[in-house]
CSV table of C-alpha atoms in Angstrom, one decimal:
chain,number,residue,atom,x,y,z
A,1,MET,CA,16.9,18.5,-2.3
A,2,LEU,CA,15.4,15.1,-3.0
A,3,LEU,CA,11.9,14.5,-4.2
A,4,GLY,CA,9.7,11.5,-3.1
A,5,ILE,CA,6.5,10.7,-4.9
A,6,ASP,CA,4.0,8.4,-3.3
A,7,LEU,CA,1.3,7.3,-5.7
A,8,GLY,CA,-1.6,6.1,-3.5
A,9,THR,CA,-5.0,4.7,-4.3
A,10,SER,CA,-6.9,8.0,-3.8
A,11,SER,CA,-4.2,10.6,-3.8
A,12,VAL,CA,-0.6,11.3,-4.8
A,13,LYS,CA,1.8,12.8,-2.2
A,14,VAL,CA,5.0,14.6,-3.1
A,15,ALA,CA,7.6,15.3,-0.4
A,16,VAL,CA,10.7,17.4,-0.6
A,17,MET,CA,13.5,16.1,1.7
A,18,ALA,CA,16.8,17.7,2.5
A,19,GLU,CA,20.0,15.7,2.6
A,20,ASP,CA,19.9,15.6,6.5
A,21,GLY,CA,16.7,13.6,6.2
A,22,SER,CA,14.2,16.3,7.2
A,23,VAL,CA,11.1,16.7,5.2
A,24,LYS,CA,10.7,20.3,4.2
A,25,GLN,CA,7.4,20.3,2.4
A,26,VAL,CA,4.6,18.0,1.5
A,27,ALA,CA,1.8,18.5,-1.0
A,28,THR,CA,-1.1,16.2,-2.2
A,29,ALA,CA,-3.6,16.0,-4.9
A,30,ALA,CA,-6.6,13.6,-5.1
A,31,TYR,CA,-8.3,11.5,-7.7
A,32,ALA,CA,-11.1,9.0,-7.7
A,33,MET,CA,-11.2,5.2,-7.8
A,34,SER,CA,-14.2,4.0,-9.8
A,35,SER,CA,-16.2,0.8,-9.7
A,36,PRO,CA,-17.9,0.5,-13.1
A,37,ARG,CA,-19.2,-3.0,-12.1
A,38,PRO,CA,-19.7,-4.6,-8.6
A,39,GLY,CA,-16.4,-5.8,-7.3
A,40,TRP,CA,-14.3,-3.8,-9.8
A,41,ALA,CA,-11.8,-1.2,-8.9
A,42,GLU,CA,-10.2,1.0,-11.5
A,43,THR,CA,-8.5,4.4,-12.0
A,44,ASP,CA,-7.6,6.2,-15.3
A,45,PRO,CA,-3.8,6.6,-15.1
A,46,GLU,CA,-4.0,10.0,-16.7
A,47,ALA,CA,-5.6,11.1,-13.5
A,48,TRP,CA,-2.4,10.1,-11.6
A,49,TRP,CA,-0.3,12.2,-14.0
A,50,LEU,CA,-2.5,15.2,-13.7
A,51,ALA,CA,-2.6,15.0,-9.9
A,52,THR,CA,1.2,14.7,-9.7
A,53,ARG,CA,1.4,17.9,-11.7
A,54,LYS,CA,-1.1,19.6,-9.5
A,55,ALA,CA,0.7,18.4,-6.3
A,56,MET,CA,4.1,19.6,-7.7
A,57,ALA,CA,2.5,23.0,-8.3
A,58,GLY,CA,1.8,23.2,-4.6
A,59,LEU,CA,5.5,23.1,-3.7
A,60,ALA,CA,7.5,26.2,-3.1
A,61,ALA,CA,9.6,27.6,-6.0
A,62,GLU,CA,12.8,27.5,-4.0
A,63,HIS,CA,12.2,23.8,-3.3
A,64,LEU,CA,11.4,23.0,-7.0
A,65,ARG,CA,14.6,24.7,-8.1
A,66,ALA,CA,16.7,22.6,-5.6
A,67,ILE,CA,15.4,19.1,-6.5
A,68,ASP,CA,18.4,17.0,-7.7
A,69,ALA,CA,16.9,13.5,-7.8
A,70,ILE,CA,13.5,11.7,-7.7
A,71,GLY,CA,12.3,8.4,-6.1
A,72,LEU,CA,8.9,6.8,-6.4
A,73,ALA,CA,6.7,4.7,-4.1
A,74,GLY,CA,3.2,3.5,-5.0
A,75,GLN,CA,0.1,1.2,-4.4
A,76,MET,CA,0.8,-2.4,-5.1
A,77,HIS,CA,-0.5,-5.3,-7.2
A,78,GLY,CA,-2.3,-3.4,-9.9
A,79,VAL,CA,-2.0,-3.6,-13.6
A,80,VAL,CA,-1.6,-0.8,-16.1
A,81,LEU,CA,-1.7,-2.0,-19.7
A,82,THR,CA,0.5,0.4,-21.6
A,83,ALA,CA,1.2,1.0,-25.3
A,84,GLU,CA,4.6,1.6,-26.9
A,85,ASN,CA,4.0,5.4,-26.6
A,86,GLY,CA,3.5,5.1,-22.8
A,87,LYS,CA,-0.3,5.7,-22.8
A,88,ALA,CA,-2.6,3.3,-21.0
A,89,VAL,CA,-4.7,1.3,-23.3
A,90,ARG,CA,-7.5,0.9,-20.6
A,91,PRO,CA,-8.1,2.1,-17.0
A,92,ALA,CA,-5.7,0.6,-14.5
A,93,ILE,CA,-7.1,-2.4,-12.7
A,94,LEU,CA,-6.2,-1.9,-8.9
A,95,TRP,CA,-5.4,-4.0,-5.8
A,96,ALA,CA,-9.0,-3.8,-4.5
A,97,ASP,CA,-10.4,-5.3,-7.7
A,98,GLY,CA,-12.2,-8.6,-7.2
A,99,ARG,CA,-13.1,-9.7,-10.8
A,100,SER,CA,-10.4,-12.4,-11.2
A,101,THR,CA,-11.8,-15.1,-8.9
A,102,GLU,CA,-11.7,-17.8,-11.5
A,103,GLU,CA,-8.2,-16.9,-12.5
A,104,ALA,CA,-7.0,-17.0,-8.8
A,105,ALA,CA,-8.5,-20.5,-8.6
A,106,ARG,CA,-6.5,-21.3,-11.9
A,107,TYR,CA,-3.4,-20.4,-10.0
A,108,ARG,CA,-4.2,-22.8,-7.2
A,109,ARG,CA,-4.1,-25.6,-9.7
A,110,LEU,CA,-0.5,-24.9,-10.5
A,111,ASP,CA,2.2,-27.5,-9.6
A,112,ALA,CA,2.9,-27.3,-5.8
A,113,GLY,CA,6.5,-26.7,-6.6
A,114,LEU,CA,5.7,-23.6,-8.7
A,115,LEU,CA,3.3,-22.3,-6.0
A,116,LEU,CA,6.1,-22.6,-3.4
A,117,ARG,CA,8.3,-20.4,-5.5
A,118,LEU,CA,5.7,-17.8,-5.5
A,119,ALA,CA,5.6,-17.9,-1.8
A,120,ASN,CA,2.1,-16.2,-1.5
A,121,PRO,CA,-1.5,-17.3,-1.6
A,122,PRO,CA,-3.2,-16.6,-4.9
A,123,ALA,CA,-5.7,-13.8,-4.6
A,124,THR,CA,-7.8,-11.4,-6.7
A,125,GLY,CA,-6.4,-7.9,-7.3
A,126,MET,CA,-2.9,-9.2,-7.9
A,127,ALA,CA,-1.3,-8.7,-11.3
A,128,GLY,CA,-1.0,-12.4,-12.3
A,129,PRO,CA,-4.8,-13.3,-11.9
A,130,THR,CA,-5.7,-9.9,-13.4
A,131,LEU,CA,-3.6,-10.6,-16.5
A,132,LEU,CA,-5.3,-13.9,-16.9
A,133,TRP,CA,-8.6,-12.2,-16.7
A,134,LEU,CA,-7.6,-9.7,-19.3
A,135,LYS,CA,-6.3,-12.6,-21.5
A,136,THR,CA,-9.8,-14.2,-21.4
A,137,HIS,CA,-12.1,-11.1,-21.5
A,138,GLU,CA,-10.1,-8.3,-23.2
A,139,SER,CA,-7.6,-10.2,-25.3
A,140,ILE,CA,-7.5,-7.5,-28.0
A,141,LEU,CA,-6.5,-4.8,-25.5
A,142,LEU,CA,-3.9,-7.1,-24.1
A,143,GLU,CA,-2.5,-7.7,-27.6
A,144,ARG,CA,-2.2,-3.9,-28.1
A,145,ALA,CA,-0.2,-3.5,-24.9
A,146,ARG,CA,3.5,-3.3,-24.9
A,147,TRP,CA,3.9,-3.5,-21.1
A,148,ALA,CA,1.9,-4.5,-18.1
A,149,LEU,CA,3.2,-2.1,-15.4
A,150,GLN,CA,2.7,-1.5,-11.7
A,151,PRO,CA,1.1,1.8,-11.0
A,152,LYS,CA,4.2,3.7,-9.8
A,153,ASP,CA,6.3,2.1,-12.7
A,154,TRP,CA,3.8,3.6,-15.2
A,155,LEU,CA,4.2,7.1,-13.6
A,156,ARG,CA,8.0,6.7,-13.8
A,157,LEU,CA,7.6,5.9,-17.5
A,158,GLN,CA,5.9,9.3,-17.8
A,159,LEU,CA,8.9,10.9,-16.1
A,160,THR,CA,11.7,9.2,-17.9
A,161,GLY,CA,10.3,7.6,-21.1
A,162,GLU,CA,11.7,4.3,-20.0
A,163,ALA,CA,9.8,1.2,-18.8
A,164,ARG,CA,11.4,-0.4,-15.8
A,165,GLY,CA,10.3,-2.4,-12.9
A,166,GLU,CA,11.9,-3.2,-9.5
A,167,PRO,CA,11.8,-6.2,-7.1
A,168,THR,CA,9.5,-5.0,-4.3
A,169,ASP,CA,6.5,-4.4,-6.5
A,170,ALA,CA,7.4,-7.3,-8.8
A,171,SER,CA,7.4,-9.7,-5.7
A,172,ALA,CA,3.7,-8.8,-5.0
A,173,THR,CA,2.4,-9.7,-8.5
A,174,LEU,CA,2.2,-13.5,-8.2
A,175,LEU,CA,4.6,-13.5,-11.2
A,176,TYR,CA,7.8,-13.4,-9.2
A,177,ASP,CA,10.1,-16.4,-8.4
A,178,PHE,CA,11.3,-15.9,-4.8
A,179,VAL,CA,14.0,-18.6,-5.3
A,180,ASP,CA,15.5,-17.0,-8.5
A,181,ASP,CA,14.7,-13.5,-7.2
A,182,GLY,CA,13.2,-12.5,-10.6
A,183,TRP,CA,10.3,-12.9,-12.9
A,184,ALA,CA,8.8,-16.5,-12.6
A,185,LYS,CA,9.4,-17.6,-16.1
A,186,GLN,CA,8.0,-21.1,-15.6
A,187,VAL,CA,4.8,-19.7,-14.1
A,188,LEU,CA,4.5,-17.3,-17.1
A,189,GLU,CA,5.0,-20.2,-19.5
A,190,GLU,CA,2.5,-22.4,-17.6
A,191,LEU,CA,-0.2,-19.7,-17.6
A,192,ASP,CA,0.6,-18.5,-21.2
A,193,ILE,CA,1.3,-15.0,-20.2
A,194,ARG,CA,3.6,-13.0,-22.5
A,195,VAL,CA,7.0,-12.6,-20.6
A,196,ASP,CA,7.7,-9.5,-22.8
A,197,LEU,CA,4.9,-7.7,-21.1
A,198,LEU,CA,6.9,-7.5,-17.9
A,199,PRO,CA,9.6,-4.7,-17.7
A,200,GLU,CA,13.3,-5.2,-16.9
A,201,LEU,CA,13.9,-5.1,-13.2
A,202,VAL,CA,16.5,-2.8,-11.5
A,203,ALA,CA,17.3,-2.4,-7.9
A,204,SER,CA,15.1,0.0,-6.0
A,205,GLN,CA,18.1,2.3,-5.1
A,206,GLU,CA,19.5,2.4,-8.6
A,207,VAL,CA,18.8,4.9,-11.4
A,208,ALA,CA,16.0,3.7,-13.7
A,209,GLY,CA,16.1,6.7,-16.0
A,210,ARG,CA,16.5,10.5,-16.2
A,211,LEU,CA,13.8,13.2,-16.2
A,212,THR,CA,12.9,14.1,-19.7
A,213,SER,CA,12.7,17.8,-20.9
A,214,GLU,CA,8.9,17.5,-21.4
A,215,ALA,CA,8.2,16.0,-18.0
A,216,ALA,CA,10.5,18.6,-16.4
A,217,ARG,CA,8.6,21.4,-18.0
A,218,GLU,CA,5.4,20.1,-16.8
A,219,LEU,CA,6.6,19.6,-13.2
A,220,GLY,CA,8.5,22.7,-13.0
A,221,ILE,CA,11.9,21.2,-12.1
A,222,LYS,CA,15.3,20.5,-13.8
A,223,ALA,CA,15.6,18.1,-16.7
A,224,GLY,CA,18.1,15.3,-16.8
A,225,ILE,CA,18.0,14.6,-13.0
A,226,PRO,CA,18.2,10.9,-12.0
A,227,VAL,CA,15.0,9.0,-11.2
A,228,ALA,CA,15.4,6.0,-8.9
A,229,ALA,CA,13.4,2.8,-9.5
A,230,GLY,CA,11.8,3.3,-6.1
A,231,ALA,CA,9.7,0.7,-4.3
A,232,ALA,CA,6.2,-0.5,-3.4
A,233,ASP,CA,4.6,1.7,-0.8
A,234,THR,CA,4.9,-0.7,2.1
A,235,ALA,CA,8.6,-1.4,1.2
A,236,ALA,CA,9.2,2.4,1.0
A,237,THR,CA,7.6,3.0,4.3
A,238,LEU,CA,10.0,0.5,5.9
A,239,VAL,CA,12.9,2.5,4.4
A,240,GLY,CA,11.2,5.9,5.6
A,241,HIS,CA,11.1,4.5,9.1
A,242,GLY,CA,14.7,3.2,9.0
A,243,VAL,CA,13.5,-0.4,9.3
A,244,LEU,CA,16.1,-2.3,7.3
A,245,ALA,CA,16.5,-5.3,9.7
A,246,PRO,CA,14.2,-7.6,11.6
A,247,GLY,CA,12.6,-6.4,14.7
A,248,PRO,CA,10.2,-3.4,14.5
A,249,VAL,CA,6.6,-3.8,13.1
A,250,VAL,CA,5.2,-0.9,11.1
A,251,LEU,CA,1.3,-0.3,11.0
A,252,THR,CA,0.3,1.6,7.9
A,253,ILE,CA,-3.3,2.8,7.4
A,254,GLY,CA,-4.4,4.4,4.2
A,255,THR,CA,-7.1,3.1,1.9
A,256,GLY,CA,-6.0,-0.4,3.0
A,257,ALA,CA,-3.9,-1.3,6.0
A,258,GLN,CA,-0.8,-3.4,6.6
A,259,MET,CA,1.4,-4.6,9.4
A,260,THR,CA,4.9,-5.2,8.0
A,261,THR,CA,8.2,-6.5,9.5
A,262,VAL,CA,11.5,-7.4,7.9
A,263,ARG,CA,12.8,-11.0,7.9
A,264,LYS,CA,15.9,-12.7,6.5
A,265,GLU,CA,14.0,-15.5,4.7
A,266,PHE,CA,10.9,-15.8,2.4
A,267,LYS,CA,9.3,-18.7,4.3
A,268,ALA,CA,5.6,-18.8,3.2
A,269,ASP,CA,2.8,-18.8,5.8
A,270,PRO,CA,1.5,-22.4,5.9
A,271,ALA,CA,-1.9,-20.9,7.0
A,272,GLN,CA,-1.9,-18.6,4.0
A,273,ARG,CA,-3.1,-15.7,6.1
A,274,THR,CA,0.0,-13.4,5.7
A,275,TYR,CA,2.2,-12.5,2.7
A,276,VAL,CA,6.0,-12.2,2.2
A,277,PHE,CA,7.5,-9.8,-0.2
A,278,ARG,CA,10.9,-8.5,-1.2
A,279,THR,CA,12.5,-5.5,0.6
A,280,VAL,CA,14.6,-3.0,-1.3
A,281,GLU,CA,17.7,-5.0,-0.4
A,282,LYS,CA,18.6,-8.3,-2.1
A,283,GLY,CA,18.3,-11.2,0.4
A,284,LYS,CA,15.8,-9.5,2.7
A,285,TRP,CA,12.1,-9.9,2.8
A,286,TYR,CA,9.2,-8.7,4.8
A,287,SER,CA,6.1,-10.3,6.2
A,288,MET,CA,2.8,-8.5,5.8
A,289,ALA,CA,-0.6,-9.0,7.3
A,290,ALA,CA,-3.2,-6.8,5.4
A,291,ILE,CA,-6.8,-5.7,5.2
A,292,LEU,CA,-8.3,-4.1,2.2
A,293,ASN,CA,-11.1,-2.4,4.0
A,294,ALA,CA,-9.5,0.3,6.2
A,295,GLY,CA,-9.6,3.8,5.0
A,296,LEU,CA,-11.7,2.5,2.1
A,297,ALA,CA,-14.5,1.6,4.5
A,298,LEU,CA,-14.2,4.7,6.7
A,299,ASP,CA,-14.2,7.0,3.8
A,300,TRP,CA,-17.3,5.3,2.6
A,301,VAL,CA,-19.0,5.7,5.9
A,302,GLY,CA,-18.0,9.4,6.0
A,303,ARG,CA,-19.7,9.9,2.6
A,304,LEU,CA,-22.7,7.9,3.6
A,305,PHE,CA,-23.4,10.1,6.6
A,306,GLY,CA,-22.0,13.4,5.1
A,307,VAL,CA,-19.3,13.8,7.8
A,308,ASP,CA,-15.6,14.7,7.5
A,309,SER,CA,-12.8,12.7,9.0
A,310,GLU,CA,-12.7,15.0,12.1
A,311,GLU,CA,-16.4,14.4,13.0
A,312,LEU,CA,-16.0,10.6,12.2
A,313,HIS,CA,-13.1,10.3,14.6
A,314,GLY,CA,-14.6,12.6,17.1
A,315,SER,CA,-17.2,9.9,17.8
A,316,ALA,CA,-14.5,7.8,19.2
A,317,ALA,CA,-14.2,10.2,22.1
A,318,ARG,CA,-18.0,10.8,22.6
A,319,ILE,CA,-19.5,7.3,22.6
A,320,PRO,CA,-18.4,4.6,25.0
A,321,ALA,CA,-16.5,1.5,23.9
A,322,GLY,CA,-18.9,-1.0,22.3
A,323,SER,CA,-21.0,1.6,20.6
A,324,GLY,CA,-24.1,0.7,22.7
A,325,GLY,CA,-24.1,-2.8,21.3
A,326,VAL,CA,-23.8,-1.9,17.5
A,327,SER,CA,-21.2,-3.9,15.6
A,328,PHE,CA,-19.7,-3.0,12.1
A,329,PHE,CA,-18.2,-5.4,9.6
A,330,PRO,CA,-16.2,-3.3,7.0
A,331,TYR,CA,-16.1,-5.7,4.1
A,332,LEU,CA,-17.1,-3.5,1.2
A,333,VAL,CA,-14.7,-5.4,-1.0
A,334,ALA,CA,-13.7,-9.1,-0.5
A,335,GLU,CA,-10.6,-9.6,1.5
A,336,ARG,CA,-7.9,-12.0,0.1
A,337,THR,CA,-7.5,-14.8,2.6
A,338,THR,CA,-10.4,-14.3,5.0
A,339,HIS,CA,-13.9,-12.7,4.5
A,340,VAL,CA,-13.7,-13.5,0.8
A,341,ASP,CA,-17.3,-12.7,0.3
A,342,ALA,CA,-17.8,-8.9,0.1
A,343,GLY,CA,-20.6,-7.3,2.2
A,344,ALA,CA,-20.3,-4.6,4.8
A,345,ALA,CA,-23.0,-4.4,7.5
A,346,TRP,CA,-24.0,-2.9,10.9
A,347,SER,CA,-25.7,-5.3,13.3
A,348,GLY,CA,-27.4,-4.7,16.7
A,349,VAL,CA,-28.9,-1.3,15.6
A,350,GLY,CA,-32.0,-0.2,17.5
A,351,LEU,CA,-34.3,2.8,18.0
A,352,GLN,CA,-32.0,4.0,20.9
A,353,HIS,CA,-29.0,4.4,18.6
A,354,GLY,CA,-28.1,7.5,16.6
A,355,LYS,CA,-25.6,8.5,13.9
A,356,GLU,CA,-22.6,8.6,16.3
A,357,HIS,CA,-23.1,5.1,17.5
A,358,LEU,CA,-22.9,3.9,13.9
A,359,LEU,CA,-19.8,6.1,13.3
A,360,LYS,CA,-18.1,4.8,16.5
A,361,ALA,CA,-19.0,1.2,15.5
A,362,SER,CA,-17.4,1.8,12.1
A,363,LEU,CA,-14.1,2.7,13.7
A,364,GLU,CA,-14.3,-0.3,16.0
A,365,GLY,CA,-15.0,-2.6,13.2
A,366,VAL,CA,-11.9,-1.6,11.3
A,367,ALA,CA,-9.8,-1.8,14.4
A,368,PHE,CA,-11.1,-5.3,15.1
A,369,ALA,CA,-10.2,-6.3,11.5
A,370,LEU,CA,-6.7,-5.0,12.2
A,371,ARG,CA,-6.5,-7.1,15.4
A,372,GLU,CA,-7.5,-10.1,13.3
A,373,ALA,CA,-4.6,-9.3,11.0
A,374,MET,CA,-2.2,-8.9,13.8
A,375,GLU,CA,-3.2,-12.3,15.2
A,376,ALA,CA,-2.4,-13.8,11.7
A,377,LEU,CA,1.0,-12.1,11.9
A,378,GLU,CA,1.5,-13.5,15.5
A,379,ALA,CA,0.8,-17.0,14.3
A,380,THR,CA,4.0,-16.7,12.2
A,381,ARG,CA,5.9,-16.1,15.5
A,382,ILE,CA,6.0,-12.3,15.2
A,383,SER,CA,4.7,-10.6,18.4
A,384,PRO,CA,5.7,-7.0,18.8
A,385,ALA,CA,5.5,-5.0,22.0
A,386,ASP,CA,5.1,-1.8,20.0
A,387,LEU,CA,3.8,-0.7,16.6
A,388,GLN,CA,5.3,2.1,14.5
A,389,LEU,CA,2.5,4.2,12.9
A,390,ALA,CA,2.6,5.3,9.2
A,391,GLY,CA,0.0,6.7,6.8
A,392,GLY,CA,-2.6,9.4,6.8
A,393,GLY,CA,-5.1,7.2,8.6
A,394,THR,CA,-3.1,7.0,11.9
A,395,VAL,CA,-2.8,10.8,12.8
A,396,ASN,CA,-6.0,11.4,14.8
A,397,LYS,CA,-5.4,11.2,18.5
A,398,HIS,CA,-8.8,9.6,19.4
A,399,TRP,CA,-8.2,6.9,16.7
A,400,ARG,CA,-4.7,6.2,17.9
A,401,GLN,CA,-6.0,5.7,21.4
A,402,MET,CA,-8.7,3.3,20.2
A,403,LEU,CA,-6.1,1.3,18.1
A,404,ALA,CA,-3.9,1.1,21.2
A,405,ASP,CA,-6.8,-0.3,23.2
A,406,VAL,CA,-8.0,-2.7,20.6
A,407,LEU,CA,-4.6,-4.0,19.5
A,408,GLY,CA,-3.2,-4.1,23.1
A,409,ARG,CA,0.0,-2.5,21.9
A,410,ARG,CA,1.9,0.8,22.5
A,411,LEU,CA,2.0,3.0,19.4
A,412,LEU,CA,4.9,4.9,18.2
A,413,ALA,CA,4.8,7.6,15.6
A,414,ILE,CA,7.8,8.8,13.4
A,415,ASP,CA,8.2,12.6,13.2
A,416,SER,CA,7.5,12.6,9.4
A,417,PRO,CA,4.3,13.5,7.6
A,418,ALA,CA,5.0,11.2,4.7
A,419,SER,CA,6.8,8.0,5.5
A,420,SER,CA,6.5,6.3,2.1
A,421,ALA,CA,7.4,9.4,0.1
A,422,ARG,CA,10.3,10.0,2.6
A,423,GLY,CA,11.4,6.4,1.8
A,424,ALA,CA,11.2,7.1,-1.9
A,425,ALA,CA,13.3,10.2,-1.4
A,426,LEU,CA,15.9,8.2,0.6
A,427,LEU,CA,16.1,5.8,-2.3
A,428,ALA,CA,16.7,8.7,-4.7
A,429,GLY,CA,19.5,9.9,-2.4
A,430,VAL,CA,21.3,6.6,-2.8
A,431,ALA,CA,20.7,6.4,-6.6
A,432,ALA,CA,22.1,9.9,-7.0
A,433,GLY,CA,25.1,9.3,-4.8
A,434,LYS,CA,24.1,11.6,-2.0
A,435,PHE,CA,24.3,8.6,0.4
A,436,LYS,CA,26.7,5.8,-0.1
A,437,THR,CA,24.5,3.0,1.3
A,438,LEU,CA,20.9,2.5,2.5
A,439,ASP,CA,22.4,2.0,6.0
A,440,GLU,CA,23.7,5.5,5.8
A,441,SER,CA,20.3,6.8,4.9
A,442,SER,CA,18.6,4.9,7.7
A,443,ALA,CA,20.9,6.8,10.2
A,444,LEU,CA,18.8,9.9,9.2
A,445,MET,CA,15.8,8.5,11.1
A,446,MET,CA,13.4,11.1,12.3
A,447,ARG,CA,12.4,11.3,16.0
A,448,THR,CA,10.0,8.5,17.1
A,449,ASP,CA,7.5,9.4,19.8
A,450,LEU,CA,5.2,7.3,22.0
A,451,VAL,CA,1.7,8.5,21.1
A,452,ALA,CA,-0.6,6.0,22.8
A,453,VAL,CA,-0.7,3.1,25.2
A,454,PRO,CA,-3.4,0.7,26.0
A,455,GLY,CA,-5.8,2.3,28.5
A,456,ALA,CA,-8.9,1.8,30.6
A,457,ASP,CA,-10.8,0.4,27.6
A,458,ALA,CA,-8.3,-2.2,26.6
A,459,ASP,CA,-9.8,-5.1,28.6
A,460,GLU,CA,-13.3,-4.3,27.4
A,461,TYR,CA,-12.2,-4.2,23.8
A,462,SER,CA,-10.6,-7.6,24.2
A,463,ARG,CA,-14.1,-8.9,25.3
A,464,LEU,CA,-15.8,-7.0,22.5
A,465,TYR,CA,-13.4,-8.4,19.9
A,466,GLU,CA,-14.2,-11.9,20.8
A,467,ARG,CA,-17.9,-11.1,20.5
A,468,TRP,CA,-17.3,-9.4,17.2
A,469,LYS,CA,-15.5,-12.5,15.8
A,470,VAL,CA,-18.5,-14.7,16.7
A,471,LYS,CA,-21.0,-12.3,15.1
A,472,ASP,CA,-18.9,-11.7,12.1
A,473,PRO,CA,-21.1,-12.8,9.0
């Protein structure tokens, strides 16, 4: 058996996969993201480790005994300042954090040639600007740190006792040279960021360490088994879907949402509305259009009205398209390339409206934001007929139908409850020698089903989307 661990923003998911590619069991455990000041987003990394142990305790004993290798996937862009002993010296600063606006502006003043090698527009929440903020505002803590790790790399350190990184997460830090395919030493020198903070990079499908006796005891599995380097969650999802070559586009909805597709070059988006990052294979990249306010906004709406996910999504079936004229703009945190000023809002609300109108409008607002992201991807000459769904935020049938109508695309779902964790497990299989190559692992694709097609509301949603764009504050 192979274990995939997916460290998300609000929960960790562990999946046990057999060598035929079938996922035998999935368990999850949640933790909180805090915002100690407006625009900040943090989590205590110890909560990740405690949740991982809790999720592992939810797996069947026979599965735990059979685990032979581990792979990791995780949320991108964040910074975990880590001491020599592996402990975090402060809470992790996450991808949704918006404190580093001045530091992102400092990036934009870099030489044009250096910016070209970074291939992506500078934005808050990414590791480079975050490290600059720490250098200015928490220099003592930065000096105490031995490493600045990505979230899943910190978790792997707890498993193996060894600090390593890998290219998919590294490429999303604004500290990665896309020409040299490694850490951007010139940028680090220009910004006066210590290069020794950054860990050695190993390939995603290579062994990055072995499970220590202490970690094995806490997780209830064998010590000494190989732990693969793993991948950023979006890159791991591509592996979990068997998407190793250009063509398919994967739509993932979790706390944030991403549309991703593989490409053979790292050509930057001249409009700076999409991103390009490294896949798990050298010489391959993927384009990504993303929004930060997806599940983040819907979870907030649910808490605000005291409703669960089922009731929230049920409003999609009970209220007609357009929510009786109510519009929702989901920008609780600032987006990176558009909507850079945070501020969520409903508009058009009157005495005739009830709770369900506002709930339905919330779903429509997130769907419209996704359509805006899809249009950014289409501007780079990527226009899919279908979208492959991934992530816990894509499972409700009413939500799927609304997405098909708003996006105007057929939606396909892979028969796997944990695409990113499955991708991590497949990487573990290659690292442990269970599969000879990634191509061999991609042949273990789960069944893909057509789950939604644009329906009767599709034309109406096209009209409503144009109105929403005009009203967007």
